Coordinates of C-alpha atoms in Angstrom, one line a residue:
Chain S
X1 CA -45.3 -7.2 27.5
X2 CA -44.9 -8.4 23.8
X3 CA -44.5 -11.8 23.3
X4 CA -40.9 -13.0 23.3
X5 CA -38.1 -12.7 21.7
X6 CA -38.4 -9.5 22.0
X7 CA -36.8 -6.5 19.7
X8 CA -33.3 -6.8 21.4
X9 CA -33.2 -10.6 20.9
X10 CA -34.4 -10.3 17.3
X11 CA -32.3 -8.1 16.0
X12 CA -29.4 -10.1 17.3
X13 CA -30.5 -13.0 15.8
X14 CA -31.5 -11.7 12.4
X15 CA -27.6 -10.2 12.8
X16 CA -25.9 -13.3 13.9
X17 CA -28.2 -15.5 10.6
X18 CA -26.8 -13.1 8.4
X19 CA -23.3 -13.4 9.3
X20 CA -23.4 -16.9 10.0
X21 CA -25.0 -18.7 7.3
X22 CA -25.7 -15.8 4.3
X23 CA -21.6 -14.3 4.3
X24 CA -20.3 -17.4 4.1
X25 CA -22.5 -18.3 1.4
X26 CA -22.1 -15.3 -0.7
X27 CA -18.2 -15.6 0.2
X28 CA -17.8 -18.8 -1.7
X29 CA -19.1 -18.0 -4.7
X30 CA -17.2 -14.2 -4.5
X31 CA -14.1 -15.8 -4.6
X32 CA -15.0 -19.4 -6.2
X33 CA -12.8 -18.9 -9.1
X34 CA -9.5 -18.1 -8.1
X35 CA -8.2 -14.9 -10.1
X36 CA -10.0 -11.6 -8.1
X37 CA -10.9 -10.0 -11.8
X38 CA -13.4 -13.2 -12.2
X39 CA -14.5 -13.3 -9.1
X40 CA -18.5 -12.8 -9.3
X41 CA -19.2 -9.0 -8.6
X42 CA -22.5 -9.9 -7.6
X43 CA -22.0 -12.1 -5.0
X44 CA -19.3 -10.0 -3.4
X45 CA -21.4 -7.2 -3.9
X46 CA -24.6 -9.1 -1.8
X47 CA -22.1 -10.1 0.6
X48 CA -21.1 -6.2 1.6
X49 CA -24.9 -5.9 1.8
X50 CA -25.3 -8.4 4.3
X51 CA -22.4 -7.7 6.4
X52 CA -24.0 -4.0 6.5
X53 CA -27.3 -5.3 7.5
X54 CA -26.3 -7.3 9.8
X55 CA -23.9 -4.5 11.8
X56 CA -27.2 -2.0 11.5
X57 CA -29.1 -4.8 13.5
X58 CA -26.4 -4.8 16.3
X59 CA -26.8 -1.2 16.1
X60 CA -30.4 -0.9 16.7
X61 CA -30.6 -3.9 19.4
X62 CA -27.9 -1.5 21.5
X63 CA -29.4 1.5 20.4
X64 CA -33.0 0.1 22.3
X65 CA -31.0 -1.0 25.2
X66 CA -28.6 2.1 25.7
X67 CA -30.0 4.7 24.2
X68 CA -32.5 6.1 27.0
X69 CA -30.2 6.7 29.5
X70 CA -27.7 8.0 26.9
X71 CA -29.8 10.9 25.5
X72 CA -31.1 11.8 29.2
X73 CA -27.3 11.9 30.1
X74 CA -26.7 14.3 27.5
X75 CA -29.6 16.7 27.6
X76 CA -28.7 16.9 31.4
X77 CA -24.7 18.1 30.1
X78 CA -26.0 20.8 27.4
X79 CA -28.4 21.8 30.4
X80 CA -26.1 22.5 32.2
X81 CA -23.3 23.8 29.2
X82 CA -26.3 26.2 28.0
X83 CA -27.7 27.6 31.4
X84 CA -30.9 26.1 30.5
X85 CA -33.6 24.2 32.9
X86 CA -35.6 22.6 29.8
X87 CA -35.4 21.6 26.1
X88 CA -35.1 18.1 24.5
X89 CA -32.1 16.8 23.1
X90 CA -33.0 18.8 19.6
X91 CA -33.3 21.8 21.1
X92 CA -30.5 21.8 22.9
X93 CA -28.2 20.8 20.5
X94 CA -29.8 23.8 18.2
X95 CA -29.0 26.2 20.5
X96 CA -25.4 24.9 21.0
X97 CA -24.9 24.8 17.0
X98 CA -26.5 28.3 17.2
X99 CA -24.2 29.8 19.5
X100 CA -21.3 28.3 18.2
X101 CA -21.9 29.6 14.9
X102 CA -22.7 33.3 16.1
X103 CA -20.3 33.3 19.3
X104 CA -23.1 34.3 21.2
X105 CA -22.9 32.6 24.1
X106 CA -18.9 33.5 24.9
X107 CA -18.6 29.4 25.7
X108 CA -15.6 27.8 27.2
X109 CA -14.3 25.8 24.3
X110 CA -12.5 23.5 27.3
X111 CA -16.3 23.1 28.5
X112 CA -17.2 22.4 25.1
X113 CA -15.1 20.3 24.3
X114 CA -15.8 17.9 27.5
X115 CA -19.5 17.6 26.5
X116 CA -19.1 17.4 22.9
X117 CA -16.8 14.4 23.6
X118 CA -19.2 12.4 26.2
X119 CA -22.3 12.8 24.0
X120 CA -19.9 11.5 21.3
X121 CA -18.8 8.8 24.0
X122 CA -22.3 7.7 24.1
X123 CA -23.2 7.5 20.5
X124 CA -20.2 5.7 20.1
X125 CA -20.9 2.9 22.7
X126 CA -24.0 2.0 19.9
X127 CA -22.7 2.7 16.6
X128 CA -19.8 1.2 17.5
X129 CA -18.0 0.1 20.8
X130 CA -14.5 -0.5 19.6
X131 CA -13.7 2.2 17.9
X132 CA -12.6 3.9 21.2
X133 CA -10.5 1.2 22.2
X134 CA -8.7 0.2 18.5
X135 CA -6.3 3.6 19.1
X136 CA -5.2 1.9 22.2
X137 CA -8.1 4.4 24.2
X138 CA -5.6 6.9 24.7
X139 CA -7.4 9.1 22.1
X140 CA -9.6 10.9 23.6
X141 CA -9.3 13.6 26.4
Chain M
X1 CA -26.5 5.1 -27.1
X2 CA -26.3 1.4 -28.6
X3 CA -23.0 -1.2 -28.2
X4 CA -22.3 -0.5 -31.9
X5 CA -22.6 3.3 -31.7
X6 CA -20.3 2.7 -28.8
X7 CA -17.7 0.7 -30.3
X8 CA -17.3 2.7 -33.4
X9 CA -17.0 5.8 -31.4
X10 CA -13.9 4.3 -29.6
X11 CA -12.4 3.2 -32.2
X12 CA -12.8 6.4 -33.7
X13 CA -11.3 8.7 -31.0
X14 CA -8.5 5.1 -30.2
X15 CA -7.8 6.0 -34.1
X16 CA -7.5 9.9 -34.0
X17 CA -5.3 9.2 -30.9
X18 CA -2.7 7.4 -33.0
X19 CA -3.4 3.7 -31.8
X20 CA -5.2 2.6 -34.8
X21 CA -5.7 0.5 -37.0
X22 CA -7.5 -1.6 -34.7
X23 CA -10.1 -3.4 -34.1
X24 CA -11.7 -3.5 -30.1
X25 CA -14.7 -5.5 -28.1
X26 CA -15.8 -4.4 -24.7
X27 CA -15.1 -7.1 -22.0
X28 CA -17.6 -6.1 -19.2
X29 CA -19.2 -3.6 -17.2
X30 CA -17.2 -3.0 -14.4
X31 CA -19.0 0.4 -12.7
X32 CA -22.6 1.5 -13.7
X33 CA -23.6 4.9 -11.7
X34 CA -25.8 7.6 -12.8
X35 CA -23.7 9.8 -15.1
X36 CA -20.6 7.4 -15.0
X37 CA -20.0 4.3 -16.5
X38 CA -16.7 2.5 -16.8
X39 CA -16.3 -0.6 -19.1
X40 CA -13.0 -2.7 -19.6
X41 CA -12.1 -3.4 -23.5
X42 CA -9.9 -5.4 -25.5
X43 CA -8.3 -4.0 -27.8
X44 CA -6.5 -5.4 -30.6
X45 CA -3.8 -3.8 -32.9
X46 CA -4.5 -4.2 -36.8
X47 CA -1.2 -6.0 -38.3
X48 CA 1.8 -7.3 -36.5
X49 CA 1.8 -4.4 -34.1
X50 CA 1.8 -6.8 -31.0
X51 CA -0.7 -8.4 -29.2
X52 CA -4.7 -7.6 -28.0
X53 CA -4.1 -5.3 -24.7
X54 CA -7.0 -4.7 -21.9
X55 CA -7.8 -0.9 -21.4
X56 CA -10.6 0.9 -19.6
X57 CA -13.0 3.2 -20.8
X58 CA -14.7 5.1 -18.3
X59 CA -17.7 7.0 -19.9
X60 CA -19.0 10.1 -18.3
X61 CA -22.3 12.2 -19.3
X62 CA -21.8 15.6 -19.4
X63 CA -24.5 17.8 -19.2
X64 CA -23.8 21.3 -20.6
X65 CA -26.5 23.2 -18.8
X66 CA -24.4 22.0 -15.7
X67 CA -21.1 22.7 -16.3
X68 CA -18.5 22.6 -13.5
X69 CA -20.9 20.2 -11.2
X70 CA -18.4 17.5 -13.3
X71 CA -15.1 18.3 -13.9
X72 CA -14.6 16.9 -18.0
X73 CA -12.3 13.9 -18.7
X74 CA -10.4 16.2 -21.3
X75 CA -8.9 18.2 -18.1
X76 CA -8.6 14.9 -16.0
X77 CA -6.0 13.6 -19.1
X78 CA -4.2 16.4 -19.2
X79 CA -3.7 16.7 -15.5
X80 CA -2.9 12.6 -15.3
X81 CA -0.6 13.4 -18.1
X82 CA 1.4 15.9 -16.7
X83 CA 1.8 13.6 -13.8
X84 CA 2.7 10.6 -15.2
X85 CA 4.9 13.0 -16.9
X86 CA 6.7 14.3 -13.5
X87 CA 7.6 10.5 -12.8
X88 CA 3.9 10.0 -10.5
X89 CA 3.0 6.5 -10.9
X90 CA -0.4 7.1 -12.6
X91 CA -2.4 5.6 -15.2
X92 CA -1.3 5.8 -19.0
X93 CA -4.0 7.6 -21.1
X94 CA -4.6 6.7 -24.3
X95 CA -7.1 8.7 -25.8
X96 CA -9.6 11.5 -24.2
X97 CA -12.6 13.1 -25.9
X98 CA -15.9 13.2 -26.7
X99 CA -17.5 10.2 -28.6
X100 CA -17.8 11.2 -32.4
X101 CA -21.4 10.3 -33.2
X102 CA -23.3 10.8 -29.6
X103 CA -26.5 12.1 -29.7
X104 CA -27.7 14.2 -26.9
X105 CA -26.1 14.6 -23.7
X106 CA -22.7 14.2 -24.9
X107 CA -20.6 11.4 -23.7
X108 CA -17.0 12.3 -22.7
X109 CA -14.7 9.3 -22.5
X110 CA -11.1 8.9 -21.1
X111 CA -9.6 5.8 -22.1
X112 CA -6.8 4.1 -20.2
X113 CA -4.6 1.4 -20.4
X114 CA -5.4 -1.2 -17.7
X115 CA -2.7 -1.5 -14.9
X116 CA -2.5 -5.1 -13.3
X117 CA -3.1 -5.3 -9.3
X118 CA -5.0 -5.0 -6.7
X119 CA -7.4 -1.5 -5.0
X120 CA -9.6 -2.8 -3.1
X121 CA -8.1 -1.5 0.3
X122 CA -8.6 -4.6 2.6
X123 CA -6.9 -6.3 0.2
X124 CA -4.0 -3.9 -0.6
X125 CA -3.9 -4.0 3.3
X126 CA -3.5 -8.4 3.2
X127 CA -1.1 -8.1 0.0
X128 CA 1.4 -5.9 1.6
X129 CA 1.3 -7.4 4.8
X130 CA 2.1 -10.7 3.0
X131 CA 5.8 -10.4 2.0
X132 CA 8.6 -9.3 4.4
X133 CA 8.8 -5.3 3.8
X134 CA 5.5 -5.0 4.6
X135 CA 4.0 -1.9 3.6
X136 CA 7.1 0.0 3.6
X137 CA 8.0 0.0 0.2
X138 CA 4.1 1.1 -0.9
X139 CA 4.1 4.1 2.1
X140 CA 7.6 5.4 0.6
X141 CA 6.5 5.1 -2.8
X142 CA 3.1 6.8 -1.6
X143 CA 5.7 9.9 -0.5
X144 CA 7.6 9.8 -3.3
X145 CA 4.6 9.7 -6.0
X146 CA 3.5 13.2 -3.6
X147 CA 6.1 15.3 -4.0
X148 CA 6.6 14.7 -7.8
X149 CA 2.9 15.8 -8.0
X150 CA 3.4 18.7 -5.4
X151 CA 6.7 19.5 -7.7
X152 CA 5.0 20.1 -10.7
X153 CA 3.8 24.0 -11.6
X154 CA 0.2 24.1 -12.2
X155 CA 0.4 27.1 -14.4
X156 CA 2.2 24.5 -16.8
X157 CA -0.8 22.1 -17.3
X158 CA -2.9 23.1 -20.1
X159 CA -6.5 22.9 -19.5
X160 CA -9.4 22.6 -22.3
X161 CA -12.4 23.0 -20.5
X162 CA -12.3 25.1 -17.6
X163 CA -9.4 26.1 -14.9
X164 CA -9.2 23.6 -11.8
X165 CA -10.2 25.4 -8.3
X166 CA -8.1 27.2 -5.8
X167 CA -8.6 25.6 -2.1
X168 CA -7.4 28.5 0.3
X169 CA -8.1 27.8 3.7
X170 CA -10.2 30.3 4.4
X171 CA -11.9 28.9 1.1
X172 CA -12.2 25.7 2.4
X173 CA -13.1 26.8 5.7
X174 CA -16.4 28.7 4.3
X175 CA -16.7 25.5 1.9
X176 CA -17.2 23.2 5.3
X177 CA -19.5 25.7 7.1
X178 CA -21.5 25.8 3.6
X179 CA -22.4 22.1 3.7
X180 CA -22.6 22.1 7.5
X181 CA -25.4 24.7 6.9
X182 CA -27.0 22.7 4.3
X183 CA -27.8 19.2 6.4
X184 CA -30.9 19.7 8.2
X185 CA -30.1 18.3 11.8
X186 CA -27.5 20.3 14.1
X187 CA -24.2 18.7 13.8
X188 CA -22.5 20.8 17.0
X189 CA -18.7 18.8 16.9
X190 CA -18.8 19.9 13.3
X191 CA -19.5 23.6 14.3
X192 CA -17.2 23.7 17.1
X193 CA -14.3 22.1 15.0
X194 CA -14.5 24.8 12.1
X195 CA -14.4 27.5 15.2
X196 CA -11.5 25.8 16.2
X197 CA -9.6 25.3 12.8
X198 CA -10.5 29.3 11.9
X199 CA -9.2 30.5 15.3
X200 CA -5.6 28.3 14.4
X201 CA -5.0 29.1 11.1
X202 CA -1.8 26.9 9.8
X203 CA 1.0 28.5 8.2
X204 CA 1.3 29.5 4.3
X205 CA 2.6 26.8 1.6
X206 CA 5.7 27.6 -0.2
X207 CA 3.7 27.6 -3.5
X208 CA 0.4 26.4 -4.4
X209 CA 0.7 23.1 -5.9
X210 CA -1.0 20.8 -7.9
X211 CA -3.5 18.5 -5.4
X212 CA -4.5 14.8 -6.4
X213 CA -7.5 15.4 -4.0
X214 CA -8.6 12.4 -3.4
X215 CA -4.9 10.2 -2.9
X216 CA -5.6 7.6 -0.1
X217 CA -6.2 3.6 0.4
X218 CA -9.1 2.6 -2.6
X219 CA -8.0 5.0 -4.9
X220 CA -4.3 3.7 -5.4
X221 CA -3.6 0.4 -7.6
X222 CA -1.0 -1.7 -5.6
X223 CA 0.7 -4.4 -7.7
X224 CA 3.7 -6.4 -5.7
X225 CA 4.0 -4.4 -2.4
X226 CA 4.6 -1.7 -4.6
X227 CA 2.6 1.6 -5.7
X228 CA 2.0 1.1 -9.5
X229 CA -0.8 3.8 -10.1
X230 CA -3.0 6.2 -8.6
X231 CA -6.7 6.6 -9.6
X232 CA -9.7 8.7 -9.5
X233 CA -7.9 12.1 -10.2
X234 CA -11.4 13.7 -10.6
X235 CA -11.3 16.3 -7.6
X236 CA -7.6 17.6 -8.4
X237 CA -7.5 21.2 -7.6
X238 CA -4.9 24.0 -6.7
X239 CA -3.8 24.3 -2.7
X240 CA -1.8 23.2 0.1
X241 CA 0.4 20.1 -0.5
X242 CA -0.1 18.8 3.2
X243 CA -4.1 18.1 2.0
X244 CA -3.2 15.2 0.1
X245 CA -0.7 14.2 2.9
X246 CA -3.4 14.6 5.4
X247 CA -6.2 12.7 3.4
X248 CA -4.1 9.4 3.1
X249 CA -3.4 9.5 6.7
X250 CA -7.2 9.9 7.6
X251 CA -8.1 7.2 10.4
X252 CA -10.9 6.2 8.1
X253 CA -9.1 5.3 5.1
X254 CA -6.8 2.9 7.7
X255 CA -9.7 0.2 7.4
X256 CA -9.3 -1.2 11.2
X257 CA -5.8 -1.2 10.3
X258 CA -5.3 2.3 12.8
X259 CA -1.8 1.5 14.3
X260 CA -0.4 2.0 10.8
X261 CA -1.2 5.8 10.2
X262 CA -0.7 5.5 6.5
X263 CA -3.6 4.3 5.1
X264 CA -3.6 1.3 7.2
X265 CA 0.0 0.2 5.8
X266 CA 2.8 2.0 6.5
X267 CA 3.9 4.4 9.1
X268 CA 3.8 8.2 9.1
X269 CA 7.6 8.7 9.7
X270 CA 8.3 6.8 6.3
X271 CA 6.0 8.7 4.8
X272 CA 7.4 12.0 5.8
X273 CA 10.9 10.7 5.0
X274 CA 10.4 10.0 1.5
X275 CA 8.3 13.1 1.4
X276 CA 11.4 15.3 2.0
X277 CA 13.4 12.9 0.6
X278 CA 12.2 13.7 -2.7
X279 CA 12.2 17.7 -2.8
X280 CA 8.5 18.2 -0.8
X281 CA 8.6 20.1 2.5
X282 CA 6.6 19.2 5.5
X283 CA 4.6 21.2 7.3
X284 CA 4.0 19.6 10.3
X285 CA 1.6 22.5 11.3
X286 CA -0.9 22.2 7.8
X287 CA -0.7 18.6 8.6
X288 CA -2.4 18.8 11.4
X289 CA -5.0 21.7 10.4
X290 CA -5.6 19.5 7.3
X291 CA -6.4 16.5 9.0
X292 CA -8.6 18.2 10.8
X293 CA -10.5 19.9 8.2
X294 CA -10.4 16.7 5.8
X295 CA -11.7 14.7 9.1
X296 CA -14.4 17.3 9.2
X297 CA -15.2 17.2 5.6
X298 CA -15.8 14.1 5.4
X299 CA -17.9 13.5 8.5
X300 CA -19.9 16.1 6.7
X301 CA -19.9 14.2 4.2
X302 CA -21.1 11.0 5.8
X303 CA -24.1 12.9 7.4
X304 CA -24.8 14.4 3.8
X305 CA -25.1 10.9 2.5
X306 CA -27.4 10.0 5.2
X307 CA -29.5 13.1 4.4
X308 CA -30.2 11.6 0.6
X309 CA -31.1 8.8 2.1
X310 CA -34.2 9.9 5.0
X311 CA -35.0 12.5 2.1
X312 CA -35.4 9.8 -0.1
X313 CA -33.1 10.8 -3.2
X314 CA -31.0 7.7 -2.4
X315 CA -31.9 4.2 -1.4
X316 CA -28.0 2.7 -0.7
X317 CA -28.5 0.9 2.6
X318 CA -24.4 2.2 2.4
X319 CA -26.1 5.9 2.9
X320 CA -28.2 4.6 5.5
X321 CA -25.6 3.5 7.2
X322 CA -23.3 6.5 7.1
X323 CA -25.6 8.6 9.2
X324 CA -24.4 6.4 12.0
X325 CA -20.6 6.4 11.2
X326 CA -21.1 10.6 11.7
X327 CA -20.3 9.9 15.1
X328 CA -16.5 7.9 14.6
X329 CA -15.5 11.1 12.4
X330 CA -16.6 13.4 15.6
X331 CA -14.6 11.0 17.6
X332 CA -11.5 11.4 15.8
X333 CA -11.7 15.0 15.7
X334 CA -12.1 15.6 19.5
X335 CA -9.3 13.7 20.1
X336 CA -7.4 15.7 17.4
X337 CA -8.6 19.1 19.3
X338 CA -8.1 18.1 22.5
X339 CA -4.5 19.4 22.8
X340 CA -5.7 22.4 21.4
X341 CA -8.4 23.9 23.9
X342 CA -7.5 24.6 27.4

């Protein structure tokens, strides 16, 4: 075992130092003279690029805790979409692109549509796990 | 090209435009990209003919050996003229041409009078929600400013460069599976969504209108709750009306504001109102086909970025980022296809 913190805890922290003491920083001297056209592009400018860093950082610290069961989850649906008994996540989702484009495969699009949307489900619960929710979750199918 | 070289060339075209005599100084830098630069000036009548006004220059390189990869600023004026013309709130131009002196590439400039108030689109969203009317008064406007530009025949614009492209949708359908094909990694929602759209075609426009292209929160100066001009008119083309009214009610260009379908301030009933209200007819069919293929588009779009970035041509932690917002553009376009498969 590596020593600790460990990735999950890192990234979380380098996230929350970021948006705890560096935005706020940047966000005083953005807006330190009052008028927005003298504002200091610079400093507003840094301050996006922190608030980006720090939101990738969440992203990766979910991404090591989710993502393993995710992608396994999702091979096992275009398995099963596809007919296949083997392939990695890649593959699979070449061979559903493929037969999509061509109409080979005469696919359900109801079928389809159910896996497309859990394997979207799951990349969504890392990227980012409100978006489901702000529409009031009565979005998706 | 040097400040002075600059400056004299300005003047120059300002001159030839019928603003001279005058005399002007560049204020600051306000965008620096690779082709594109835009400055703010002052300028300042010669004589009693009022006071120093602010205007904003934005520069563009144009390479010949690539023409039509960037459309030239001498079409953009004419096309923001004709609107502004039709009673669109956009920006005034003041002169448009190439700088006299410039040695090679030549530098095309469009040069606009600078309209007071506020784009950037959390803060449009804060500023309308401020006074009473909300964002009422802006999404009406936002109809309003549609239909004149939908109104206008685009066989009456005169072009000098080159004529502005058709968008059919079977066009724009082989445009999206075109830069689908070109991203490296399988992108199946994408795939499965142009399926979709070509198996549901929408019905025909009336005419084929003028199209702002690009008519959505960011793009759209907002001064006192109000719409007082729309920017970036660099991807207008010929097509279906409901585009624009698709684009601007995108979930992405809502900025967290997504109960508010209108570009995260107003709702879509207003916007259809005004729409009709002022000659345009809605299509409530294209609507939905276009939001569709605009959603589409521009997770594309997202993934492309990304693409520039792993490849290395790009090295915006923005693009990094956009290969993992792919995924809330897929989102939204299940959910927009889900009442359409069985």
């Amino acid at each position: 075992m590596i020593d600790r913190p460990d990735a999950h805890r890192l990234l979380l922290a380098v996230a929350e130092a970021l948006t705890d003491e560096v935005v706020p920083v940047l966000s005083a001297s953005a807006s330190a003279s009052a008028p927005v056209q003298v504002a200091d592009p610079e400093a507003a400018a840094a301050r996006y690029t922190a608030r980006i860093a720090a939101n990738l950082c969440r992203i990766v610290a979910r991404e090591a805790e989710l993502w393993p069961q995710a992608e396994a989850a999702t091979v096992a649906d275009l398995r099963g979409l596809l007919g296949r008994d083997g392939g990695s996540l890649e593959e699979l989702s070449r061979a559903l692109d493929d037969e999509l484009r061509t109409g080979a495969g005469d696919l359900d699009p109801g079928s389809v549509h159910r896996v497309l949307s859990a394997a979207v489900g799951r990349r969504l619960a890392i990227a980012r796990p409100s978006y489901g929710d702000d529409l009031g979750g009565g979005h998706r199918s | 090209m040097t400040d002075e070289h600059l400056l004299a060339g300005l003047e120059q075209l300002m001159t030839s435009a019928g603003h001279g005599p005058l005399s002007l100084t560049v204020d600051r830098e306000l965008t620096a990209g690779a082709n594109r630069r835009t400055i703010r000036l002052i300028i300042t009548p010669a004589g009693l003919d009022g006071g120093p006004y602010a205007a904003i220059a934005q520069l563009v390189e144009r390479d010949d050996a690539r023409e039509g990869t960037t459309r030239s600023v001498l079409d953009e004026a004419a096309v923001v003229s004709a609107a502004r013309a039709n009673g669109v709130p956009a920006v005034e131009v003041l002169a448009a041409g190439r700088l006299p002196a410039a040695t090679p590439p030549p530098i095309e400039v469009l040069v606009t009078r600078e309209v007071a108030g506020e784009t950037i689109p959390r803060r449009v969203l804060r500023s309308v929600g401020a006074v009473e009317d909300g964002g009422r008064k802006l999404t009406r406007s936002c109809g309003r400013a549609l239909a004149r530009l939908h109104a206008i025949d685009p066989a009456a614009v005169s072009l000098a460069q080159e004529p502005l492209p058709v968008f059919t949708v079977a066009r724009y359908l082989d445009h999206l599976t075109e830069r689908l094909d070109d991203l490296p990694d399988p992108h199946p929602t994408f795939r499965f969504a142009i399926n979709r759209l070509a198996h549901d075609l929408p019905s025909d426009p009336p005419k084929r209108s003028l199209i702002h292209g690009d008519f959505r929160n960011g793009n759209l100066i907002v001064d006192a709750a109000d719409l007082a001009a729309a920017l970036d008119w660099e991807l207008v083309h010929i097509g279906d009306p409901m585009e624009d009214l698709a684009w601007i009610c995108l979930r992405t260009w809502r900025f967290g504001s997504d109960s508010r379908e209108v570009g995260g301030f107003g709702r879509l009933d207003d916007l259809r109102r005004a729409y009709a209200d002022s000659g345009g007819r809605w299509r409530q069919d294209a609507f939905e086909w276009w939001t569709m293929a605009r959603t589409a588009w521009w997770g594309i779009g997202l993934a492309a970025q990304a693409v520039a970035f792993v490849e290395g041509r790009s090295n915006s932690l923005v693009h990094a980022a956009s290969g993992r917002r792919v995924v809330e553009l897929e989102y939204d376009l299940l959910g927009l296809l889900a009442a359409r498969v069985g």
